[in-house]
mmCIF file of C-alpha atoms in Angstrom:
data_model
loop_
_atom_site.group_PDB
_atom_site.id
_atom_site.type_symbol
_atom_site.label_atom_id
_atom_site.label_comp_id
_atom_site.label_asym_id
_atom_site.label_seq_id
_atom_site.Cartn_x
_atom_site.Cartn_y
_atom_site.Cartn_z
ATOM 1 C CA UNK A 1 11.479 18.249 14.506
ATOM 2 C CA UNK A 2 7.866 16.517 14.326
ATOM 3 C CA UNK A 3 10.024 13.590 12.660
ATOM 4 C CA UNK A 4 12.019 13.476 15.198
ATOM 5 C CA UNK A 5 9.177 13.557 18.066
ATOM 6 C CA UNK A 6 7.543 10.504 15.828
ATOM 7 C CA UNK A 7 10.956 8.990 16.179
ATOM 8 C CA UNK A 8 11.360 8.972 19.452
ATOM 9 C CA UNK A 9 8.011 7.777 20.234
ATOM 10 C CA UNK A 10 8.822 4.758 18.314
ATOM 11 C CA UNK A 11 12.272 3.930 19.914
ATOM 12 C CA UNK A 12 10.148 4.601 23.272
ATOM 13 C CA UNK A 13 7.790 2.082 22.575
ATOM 14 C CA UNK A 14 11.069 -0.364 21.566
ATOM 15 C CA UNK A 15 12.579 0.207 24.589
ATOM 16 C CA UNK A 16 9.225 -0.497 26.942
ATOM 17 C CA UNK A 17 8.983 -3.800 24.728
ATOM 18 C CA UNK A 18 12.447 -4.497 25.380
ATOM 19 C CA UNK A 19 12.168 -3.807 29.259
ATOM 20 C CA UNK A 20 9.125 -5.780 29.963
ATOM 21 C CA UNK A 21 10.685 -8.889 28.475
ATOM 22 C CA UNK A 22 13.743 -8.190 29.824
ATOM 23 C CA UNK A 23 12.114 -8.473 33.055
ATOM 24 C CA UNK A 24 10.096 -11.515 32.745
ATOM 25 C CA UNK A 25 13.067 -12.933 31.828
ATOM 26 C CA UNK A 26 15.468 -11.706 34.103
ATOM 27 C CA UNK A 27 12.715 -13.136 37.297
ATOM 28 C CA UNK A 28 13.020 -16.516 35.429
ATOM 29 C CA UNK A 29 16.117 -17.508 35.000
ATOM 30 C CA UNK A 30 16.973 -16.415 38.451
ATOM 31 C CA UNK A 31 14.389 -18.664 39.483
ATOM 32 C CA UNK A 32 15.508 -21.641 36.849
ATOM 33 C CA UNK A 33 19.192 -21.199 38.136
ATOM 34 C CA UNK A 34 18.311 -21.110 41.611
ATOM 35 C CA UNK A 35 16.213 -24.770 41.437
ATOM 36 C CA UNK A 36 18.500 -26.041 38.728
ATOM 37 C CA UNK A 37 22.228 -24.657 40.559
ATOM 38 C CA UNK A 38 23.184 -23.804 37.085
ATOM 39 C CA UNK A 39 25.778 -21.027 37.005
ATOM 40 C CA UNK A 40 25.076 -20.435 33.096
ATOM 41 C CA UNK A 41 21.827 -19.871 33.902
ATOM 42 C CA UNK A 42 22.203 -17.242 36.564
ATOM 43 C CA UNK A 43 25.235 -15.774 34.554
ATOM 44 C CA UNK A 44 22.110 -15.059 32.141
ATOM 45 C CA UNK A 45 20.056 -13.799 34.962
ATOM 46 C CA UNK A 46 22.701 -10.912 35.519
ATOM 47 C CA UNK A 47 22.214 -10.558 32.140
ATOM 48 C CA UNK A 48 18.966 -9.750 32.116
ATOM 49 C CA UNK A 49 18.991 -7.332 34.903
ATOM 50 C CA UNK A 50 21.450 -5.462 33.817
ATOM 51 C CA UNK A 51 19.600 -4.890 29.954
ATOM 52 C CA UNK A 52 16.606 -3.813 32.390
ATOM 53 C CA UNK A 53 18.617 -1.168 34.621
ATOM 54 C CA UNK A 54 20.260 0.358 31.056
ATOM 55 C CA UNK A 55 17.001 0.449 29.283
ATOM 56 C CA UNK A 56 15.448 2.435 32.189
ATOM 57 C CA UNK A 57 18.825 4.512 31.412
ATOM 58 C CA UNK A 58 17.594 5.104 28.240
ATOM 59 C CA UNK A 59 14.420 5.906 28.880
ATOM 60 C CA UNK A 60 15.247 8.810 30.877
ATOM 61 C CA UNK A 61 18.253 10.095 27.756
ATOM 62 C CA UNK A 62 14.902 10.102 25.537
ATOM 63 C CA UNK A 63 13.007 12.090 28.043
ATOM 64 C CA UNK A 64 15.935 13.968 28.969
ATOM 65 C CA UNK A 65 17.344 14.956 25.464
ATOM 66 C CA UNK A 66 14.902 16.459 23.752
ATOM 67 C CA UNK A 67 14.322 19.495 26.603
ATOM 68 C CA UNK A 68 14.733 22.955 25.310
ATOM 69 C CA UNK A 69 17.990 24.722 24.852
ATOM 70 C CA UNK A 70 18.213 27.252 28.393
ATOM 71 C CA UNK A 71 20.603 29.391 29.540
ATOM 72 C CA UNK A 72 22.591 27.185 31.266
ATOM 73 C CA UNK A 73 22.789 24.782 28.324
ATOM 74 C CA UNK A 74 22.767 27.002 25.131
ATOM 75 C CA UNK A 75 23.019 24.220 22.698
ATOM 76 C CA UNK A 76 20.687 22.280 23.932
ATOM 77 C CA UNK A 77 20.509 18.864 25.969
ATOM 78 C CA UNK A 78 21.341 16.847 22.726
ATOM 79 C CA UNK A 79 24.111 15.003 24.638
ATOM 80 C CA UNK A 80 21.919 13.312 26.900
ATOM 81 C CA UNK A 81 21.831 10.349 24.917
ATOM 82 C CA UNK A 82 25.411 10.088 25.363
ATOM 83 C CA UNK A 83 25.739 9.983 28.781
ATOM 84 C CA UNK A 84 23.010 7.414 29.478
ATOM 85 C CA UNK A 85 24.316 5.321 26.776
ATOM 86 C CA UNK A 86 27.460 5.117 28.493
ATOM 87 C CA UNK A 87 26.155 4.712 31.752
ATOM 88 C CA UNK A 88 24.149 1.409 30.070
ATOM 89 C CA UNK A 89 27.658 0.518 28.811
ATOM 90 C CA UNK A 90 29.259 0.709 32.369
ATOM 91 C CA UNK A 91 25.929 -1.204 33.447
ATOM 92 C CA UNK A 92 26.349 -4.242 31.289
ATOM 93 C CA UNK A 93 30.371 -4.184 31.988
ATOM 94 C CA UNK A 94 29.627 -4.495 35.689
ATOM 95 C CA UNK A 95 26.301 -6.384 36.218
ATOM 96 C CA UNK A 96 26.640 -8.559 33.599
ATOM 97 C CA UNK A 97 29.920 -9.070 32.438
ATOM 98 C CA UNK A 98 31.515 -8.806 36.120
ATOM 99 C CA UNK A 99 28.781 -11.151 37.310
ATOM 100 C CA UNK A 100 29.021 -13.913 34.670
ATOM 101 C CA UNK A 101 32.932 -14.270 35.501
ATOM 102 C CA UNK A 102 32.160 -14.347 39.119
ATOM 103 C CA UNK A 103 29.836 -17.408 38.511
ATOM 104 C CA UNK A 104 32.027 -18.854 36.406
ATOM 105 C CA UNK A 105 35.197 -19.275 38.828
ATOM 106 C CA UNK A 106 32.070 -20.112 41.380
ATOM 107 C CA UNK A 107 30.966 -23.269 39.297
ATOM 108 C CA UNK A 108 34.673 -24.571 39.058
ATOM 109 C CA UNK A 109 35.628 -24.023 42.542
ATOM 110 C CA UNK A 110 31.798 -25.434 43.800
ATOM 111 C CA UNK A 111 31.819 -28.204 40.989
ATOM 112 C CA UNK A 112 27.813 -28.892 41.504
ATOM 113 C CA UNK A 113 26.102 -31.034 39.660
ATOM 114 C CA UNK A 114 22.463 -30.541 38.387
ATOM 115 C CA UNK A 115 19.728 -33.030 38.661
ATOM 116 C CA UNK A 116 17.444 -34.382 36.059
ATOM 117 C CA UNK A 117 14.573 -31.953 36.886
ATOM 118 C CA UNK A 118 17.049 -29.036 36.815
ATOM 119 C CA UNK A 119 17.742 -29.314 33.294
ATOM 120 C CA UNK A 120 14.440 -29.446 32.019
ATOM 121 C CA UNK A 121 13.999 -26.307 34.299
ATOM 122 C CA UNK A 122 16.904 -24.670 32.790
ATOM 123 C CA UNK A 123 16.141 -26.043 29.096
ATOM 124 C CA UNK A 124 12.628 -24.528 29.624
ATOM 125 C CA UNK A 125 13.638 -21.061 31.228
ATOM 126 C CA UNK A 126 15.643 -20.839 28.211
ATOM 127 C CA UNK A 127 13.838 -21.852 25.526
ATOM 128 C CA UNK A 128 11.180 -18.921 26.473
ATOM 129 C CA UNK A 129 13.927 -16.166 26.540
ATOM 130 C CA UNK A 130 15.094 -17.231 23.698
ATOM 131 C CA UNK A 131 11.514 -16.374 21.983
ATOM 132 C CA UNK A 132 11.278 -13.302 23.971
ATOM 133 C CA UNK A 133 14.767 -11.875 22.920
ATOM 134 C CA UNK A 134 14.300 -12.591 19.718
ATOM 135 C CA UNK A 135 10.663 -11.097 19.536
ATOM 136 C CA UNK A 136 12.568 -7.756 20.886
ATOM 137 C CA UNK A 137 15.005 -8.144 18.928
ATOM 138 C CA UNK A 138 13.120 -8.414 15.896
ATOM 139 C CA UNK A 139 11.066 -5.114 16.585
ATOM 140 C CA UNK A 140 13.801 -2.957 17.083
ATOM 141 C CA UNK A 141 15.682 -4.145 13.696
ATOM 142 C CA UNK A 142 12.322 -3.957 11.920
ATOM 143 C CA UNK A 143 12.406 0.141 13.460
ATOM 144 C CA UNK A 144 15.847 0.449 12.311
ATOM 145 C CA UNK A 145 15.157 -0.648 8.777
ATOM 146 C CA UNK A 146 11.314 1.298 8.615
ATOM 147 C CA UNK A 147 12.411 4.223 9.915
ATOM 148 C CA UNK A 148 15.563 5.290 8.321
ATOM 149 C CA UNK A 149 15.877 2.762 5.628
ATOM 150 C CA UNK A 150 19.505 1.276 6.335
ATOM 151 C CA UNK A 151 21.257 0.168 9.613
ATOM 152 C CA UNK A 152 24.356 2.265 8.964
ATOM 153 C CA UNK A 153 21.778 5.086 9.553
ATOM 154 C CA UNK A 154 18.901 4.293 11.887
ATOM 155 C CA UNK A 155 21.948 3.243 14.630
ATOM 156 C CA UNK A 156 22.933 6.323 14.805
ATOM 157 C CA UNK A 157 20.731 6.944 17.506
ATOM 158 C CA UNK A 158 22.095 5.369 20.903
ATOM 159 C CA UNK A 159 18.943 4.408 22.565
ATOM 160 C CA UNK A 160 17.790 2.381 19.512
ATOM 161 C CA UNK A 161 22.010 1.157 19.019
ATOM 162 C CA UNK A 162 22.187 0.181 22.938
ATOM 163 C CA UNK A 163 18.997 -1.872 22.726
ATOM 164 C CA UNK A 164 19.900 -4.297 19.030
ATOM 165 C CA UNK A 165 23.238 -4.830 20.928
ATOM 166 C CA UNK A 166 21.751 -5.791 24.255
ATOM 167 C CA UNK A 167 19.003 -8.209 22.724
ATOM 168 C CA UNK A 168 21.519 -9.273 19.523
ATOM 169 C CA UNK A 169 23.420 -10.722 22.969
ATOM 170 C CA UNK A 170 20.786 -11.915 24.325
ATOM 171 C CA UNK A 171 20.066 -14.174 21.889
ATOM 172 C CA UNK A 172 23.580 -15.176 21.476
ATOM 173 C CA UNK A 173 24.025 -15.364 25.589
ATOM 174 C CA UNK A 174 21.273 -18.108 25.763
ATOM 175 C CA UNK A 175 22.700 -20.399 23.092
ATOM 176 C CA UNK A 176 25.791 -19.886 24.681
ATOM 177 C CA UNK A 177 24.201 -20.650 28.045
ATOM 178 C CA UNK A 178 21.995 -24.225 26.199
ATOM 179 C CA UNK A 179 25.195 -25.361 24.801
ATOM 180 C CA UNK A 180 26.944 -25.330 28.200
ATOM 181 C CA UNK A 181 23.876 -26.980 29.848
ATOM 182 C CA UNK A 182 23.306 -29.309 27.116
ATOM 183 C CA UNK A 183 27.294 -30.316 27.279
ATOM 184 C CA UNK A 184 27.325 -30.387 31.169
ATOM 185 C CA UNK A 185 24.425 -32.648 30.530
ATOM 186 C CA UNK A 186 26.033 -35.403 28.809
ATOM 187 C CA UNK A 187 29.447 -34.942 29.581
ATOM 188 C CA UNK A 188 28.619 -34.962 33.537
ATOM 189 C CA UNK A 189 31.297 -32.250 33.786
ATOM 190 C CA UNK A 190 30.274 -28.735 35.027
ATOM 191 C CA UNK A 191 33.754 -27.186 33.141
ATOM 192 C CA UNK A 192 31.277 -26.864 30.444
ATOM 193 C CA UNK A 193 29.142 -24.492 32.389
ATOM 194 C CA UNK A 194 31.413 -23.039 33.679
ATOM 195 C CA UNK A 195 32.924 -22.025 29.931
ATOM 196 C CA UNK A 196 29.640 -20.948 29.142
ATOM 197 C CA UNK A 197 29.803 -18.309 31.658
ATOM 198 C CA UNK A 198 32.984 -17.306 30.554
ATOM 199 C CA UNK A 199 31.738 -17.107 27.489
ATOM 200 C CA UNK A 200 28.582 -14.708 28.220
ATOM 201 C CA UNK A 201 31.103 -12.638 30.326
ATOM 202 C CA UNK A 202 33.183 -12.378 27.414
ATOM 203 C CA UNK A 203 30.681 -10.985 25.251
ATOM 204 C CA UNK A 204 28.996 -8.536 27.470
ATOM 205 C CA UNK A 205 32.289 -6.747 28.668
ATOM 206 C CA UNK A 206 32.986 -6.777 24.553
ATOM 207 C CA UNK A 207 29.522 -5.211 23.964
ATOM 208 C CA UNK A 208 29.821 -2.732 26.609
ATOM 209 C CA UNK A 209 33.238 -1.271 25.344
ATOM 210 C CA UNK A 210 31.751 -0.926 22.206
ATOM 211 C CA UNK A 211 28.886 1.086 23.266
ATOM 212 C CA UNK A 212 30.965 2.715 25.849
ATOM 213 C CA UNK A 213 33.947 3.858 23.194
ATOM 214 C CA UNK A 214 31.120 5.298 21.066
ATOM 215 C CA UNK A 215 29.774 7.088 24.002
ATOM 216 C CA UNK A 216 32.561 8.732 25.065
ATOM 217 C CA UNK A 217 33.397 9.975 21.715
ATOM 218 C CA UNK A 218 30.449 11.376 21.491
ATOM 219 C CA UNK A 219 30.116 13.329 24.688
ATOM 220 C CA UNK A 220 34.275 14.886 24.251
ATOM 221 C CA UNK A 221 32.878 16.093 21.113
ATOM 222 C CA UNK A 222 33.369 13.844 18.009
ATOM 223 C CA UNK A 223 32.843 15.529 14.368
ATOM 224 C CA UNK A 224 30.133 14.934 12.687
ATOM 225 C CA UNK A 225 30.094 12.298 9.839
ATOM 226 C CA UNK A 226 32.710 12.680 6.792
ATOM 227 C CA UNK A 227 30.053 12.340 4.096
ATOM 228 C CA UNK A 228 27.445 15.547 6.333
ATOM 229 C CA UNK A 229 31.308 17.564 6.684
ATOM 230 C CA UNK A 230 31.831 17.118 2.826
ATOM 231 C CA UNK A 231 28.649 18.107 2.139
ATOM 232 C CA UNK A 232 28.615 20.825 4.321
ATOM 233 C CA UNK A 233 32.184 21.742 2.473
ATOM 234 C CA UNK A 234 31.232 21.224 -0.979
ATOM 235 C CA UNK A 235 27.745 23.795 0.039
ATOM 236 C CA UNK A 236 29.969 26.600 1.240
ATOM 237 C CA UNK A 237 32.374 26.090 -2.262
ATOM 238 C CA UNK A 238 29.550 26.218 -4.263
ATOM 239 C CA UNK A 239 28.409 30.062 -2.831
ATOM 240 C CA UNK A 240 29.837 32.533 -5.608
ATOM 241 C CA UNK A 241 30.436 34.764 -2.841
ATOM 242 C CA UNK A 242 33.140 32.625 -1.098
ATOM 243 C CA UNK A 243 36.562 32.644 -2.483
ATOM 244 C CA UNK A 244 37.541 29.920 -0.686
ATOM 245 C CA UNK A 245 36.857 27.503 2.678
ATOM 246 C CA UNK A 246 40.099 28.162 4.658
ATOM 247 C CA UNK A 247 38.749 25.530 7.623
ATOM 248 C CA UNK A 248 35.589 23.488 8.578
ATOM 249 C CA UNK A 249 35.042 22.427 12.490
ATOM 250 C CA UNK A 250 32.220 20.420 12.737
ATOM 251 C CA UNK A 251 30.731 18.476 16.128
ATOM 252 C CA UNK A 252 28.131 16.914 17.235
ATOM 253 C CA UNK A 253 25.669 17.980 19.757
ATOM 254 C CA UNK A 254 22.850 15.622 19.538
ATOM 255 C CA UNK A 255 20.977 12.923 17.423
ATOM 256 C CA UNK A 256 19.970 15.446 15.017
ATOM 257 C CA UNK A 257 21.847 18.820 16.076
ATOM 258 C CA UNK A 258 25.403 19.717 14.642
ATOM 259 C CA UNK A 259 27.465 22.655 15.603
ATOM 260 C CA UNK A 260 29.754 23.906 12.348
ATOM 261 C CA UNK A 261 32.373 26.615 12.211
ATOM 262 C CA UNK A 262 33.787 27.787 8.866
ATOM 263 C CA UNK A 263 36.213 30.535 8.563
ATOM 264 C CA UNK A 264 36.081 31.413 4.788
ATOM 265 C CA UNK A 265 37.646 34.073 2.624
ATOM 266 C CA UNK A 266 35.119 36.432 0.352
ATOM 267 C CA UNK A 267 35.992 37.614 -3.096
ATOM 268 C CA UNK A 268 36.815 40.938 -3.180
ATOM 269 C CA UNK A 269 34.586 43.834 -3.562
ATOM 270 C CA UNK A 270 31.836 43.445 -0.817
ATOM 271 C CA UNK A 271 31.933 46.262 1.788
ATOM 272 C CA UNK A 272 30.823 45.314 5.387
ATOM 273 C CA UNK A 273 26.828 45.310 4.469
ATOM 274 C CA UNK A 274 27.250 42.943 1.842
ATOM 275 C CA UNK A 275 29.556 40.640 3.631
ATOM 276 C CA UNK A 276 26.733 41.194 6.365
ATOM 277 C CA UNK A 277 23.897 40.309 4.041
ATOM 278 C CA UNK A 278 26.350 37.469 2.477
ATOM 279 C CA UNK A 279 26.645 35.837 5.808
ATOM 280 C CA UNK A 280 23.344 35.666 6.852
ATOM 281 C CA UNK A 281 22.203 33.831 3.281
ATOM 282 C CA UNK A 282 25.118 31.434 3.467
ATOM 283 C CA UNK A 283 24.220 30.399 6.867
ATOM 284 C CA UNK A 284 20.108 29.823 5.731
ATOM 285 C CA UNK A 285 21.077 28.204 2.822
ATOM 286 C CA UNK A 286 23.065 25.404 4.728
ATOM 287 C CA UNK A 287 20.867 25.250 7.310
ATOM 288 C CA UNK A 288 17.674 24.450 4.024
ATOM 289 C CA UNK A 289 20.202 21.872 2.763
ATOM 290 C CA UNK A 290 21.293 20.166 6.055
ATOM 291 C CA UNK A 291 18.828 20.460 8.517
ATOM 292 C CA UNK A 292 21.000 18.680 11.416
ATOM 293 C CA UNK A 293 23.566 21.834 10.941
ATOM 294 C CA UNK A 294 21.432 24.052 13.105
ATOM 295 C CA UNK A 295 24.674 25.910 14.943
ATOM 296 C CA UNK A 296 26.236 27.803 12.110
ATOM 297 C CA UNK A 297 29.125 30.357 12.730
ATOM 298 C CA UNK A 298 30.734 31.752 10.245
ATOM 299 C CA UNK A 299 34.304 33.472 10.521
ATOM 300 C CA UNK A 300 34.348 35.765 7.514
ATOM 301 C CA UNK A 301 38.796 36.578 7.863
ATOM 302 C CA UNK A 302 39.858 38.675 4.537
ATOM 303 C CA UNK A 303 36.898 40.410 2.762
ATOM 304 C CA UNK A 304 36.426 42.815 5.655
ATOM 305 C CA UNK A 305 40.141 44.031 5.341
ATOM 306 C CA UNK A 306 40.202 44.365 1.985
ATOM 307 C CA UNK A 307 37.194 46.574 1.896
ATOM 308 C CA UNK A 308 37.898 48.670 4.449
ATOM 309 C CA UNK A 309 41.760 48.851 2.892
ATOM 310 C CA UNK A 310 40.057 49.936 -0.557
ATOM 311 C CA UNK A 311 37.721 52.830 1.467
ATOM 312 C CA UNK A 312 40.526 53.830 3.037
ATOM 313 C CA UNK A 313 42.847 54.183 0.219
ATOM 314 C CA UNK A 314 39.913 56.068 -1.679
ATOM 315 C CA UNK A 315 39.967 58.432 1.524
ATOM 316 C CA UNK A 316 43.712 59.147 2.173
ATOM 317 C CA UNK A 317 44.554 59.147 -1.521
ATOM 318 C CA UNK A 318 47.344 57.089 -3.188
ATOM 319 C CA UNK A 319 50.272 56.518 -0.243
ATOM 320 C CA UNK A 320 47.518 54.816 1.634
ATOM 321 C CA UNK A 321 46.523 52.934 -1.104
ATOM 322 C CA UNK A 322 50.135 51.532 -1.476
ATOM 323 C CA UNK A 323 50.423 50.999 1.803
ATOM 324 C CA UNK A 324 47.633 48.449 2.208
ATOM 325 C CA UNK A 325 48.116 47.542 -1.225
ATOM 326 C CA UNK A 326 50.712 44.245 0.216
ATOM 327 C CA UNK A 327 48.207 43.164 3.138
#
């Protein structure tokens, strides 16, 4: 848990970085586009609001998800980061990828041309957000990689997933939008431009059904990870109490919080205290081992029978014995 506080202080202070840039930027190339009538440029200025909106979004899932499980939400607020990831999803489909078409068609039907001190405004506006998005971009793959060691891993957490895709298109979104300046430039022709924005608009509705798809999954409750649910498996095999794992439900509740269900079969032998006692050890023990498995039910389905056939049989004599001797 203190990891996870430490964590999320860190991804905080990524998403702040990201949002203050994000802004800057976002007031300049409306400004740049504006003076310069350069639809690539504004595309790129919907661009930037939009990563601003979603990473106030994910501010509040990081504030939001880590309350207290309550009555009214017994396992927790976990999915939090779910829903405001895929509200940033819906955010960069809309604002930015919506927008960017919308400027496009607007460039070809317009067919403006840009003056000589437009472009250097442009060039400029660009050249600086390209620093700035990189800058962010940098810091939150250098968390990824200091924090949980690998990529595969650290983007497991949406907040920290939703931000390296919105500055990884960033960057890509203003050499998209230099190359169709640049090209409008010499060529004299604003198709170029207008391509860019087609282009941006292209990418962000891609981005955003990425991070909406995982989202969703997510929040209608996707299992948790085939390596944690072979683990998880292989733990409960390993007990000499259990006879065997007859099914494993697994699903995820949070960053770090995974409901499992296991109905198992006991060996024989263990009366109702035992399979008790049994239960209650086989639920610490994969808790110790796999600390994100903190819902653990256990459906224990034949050793109770069996004992209480064998008590019984000892009770009624031998025609009971027979009788449950089948079951």
């Amino acid at each position: 848990m203190r990891r996870r506080r430490a964590s999320d202080r860190k991804t905080r202070v990524t998403v702040f970085v990201a949002l203050a840039a994000n802004i800057l930027i976002a007031a300049a190339k409306a400004i740049g586009g504006l003076v310069a009538h350069s639809p690539a440029l504004l595309s790129e200025a919907a661009h930037s609001v939009a990563d601003s909106l979603n990473e106030i979004f994910l501010l509040a899932a990081l504030h939001r998800s880590r309350r207290p499980a309550d009555r009214d939400h017994p396992f927790g607020y976990g999915k939090e980061r779910f829903f405001w990831s895929l509200l940033a999803a819906v955010g960069i489909f809309v604002m930015g990828g919506c927008f960017s078409f919308f400027q496009g068609f607007q460039a070809l039907k317009s067919g403006e041309q840009e003056s000589r001190s437009g472009y250097v405004a442009g060039f400029a506006v660009l050249g600086v957000a390209l620093l700035m998005d990189g800058l962010s971009l940098l810091r939150a793959l250098h968390q990824v990689h200091r924090q949980h060691g690998s990529a595969a891993e650290g983007l497991r957490d949406p907040a920290l997933r939703t931000v390296v895709a919105e500055d990884s298109t960033a960057v890509l979104g203003v050499v998209l939008a230099i190359v169709g300046m640049a090209l409008h430039m010499v060529t004299g022709d604003v198709v170029w431009e207008a391509s860019a924005s087609f282009a941006i608009g292209v990418l962000l509705v891609y981005v955003a059904y990425r991070l909406g798809r995982e989202a969703r999954g997510r929040l209608i409750g996707q299992a948790a990870d085939p390596e944690l649910s072979h683990r998880i498996r292989a733990l409960l095999q390993a007990q000499p109490e259990i006879d065997s794992v007859e099914e494993l439900l697994t699903m995820q509740l949070g960053l770090d919080s995974t409901l499992v269900a296991a109905r198992v079969d006991l060996v024989p032998g263990l009366d109702s205290e035992e399979v008790e006692d049994v239960a209650v050890r086989i639920k610490r023990s994969v808790a110790h081992t796999v600390p994100q498995a903190d819902q653990i039910f256990l459906d224990i389905t034949d050793a109770p029978t069996r004992a209480e056939a064998r008590r019984k049989g000892r009770e009624d004599g031998p025609a009971a014995t027979g009788e449950h001797g089948g079951a």
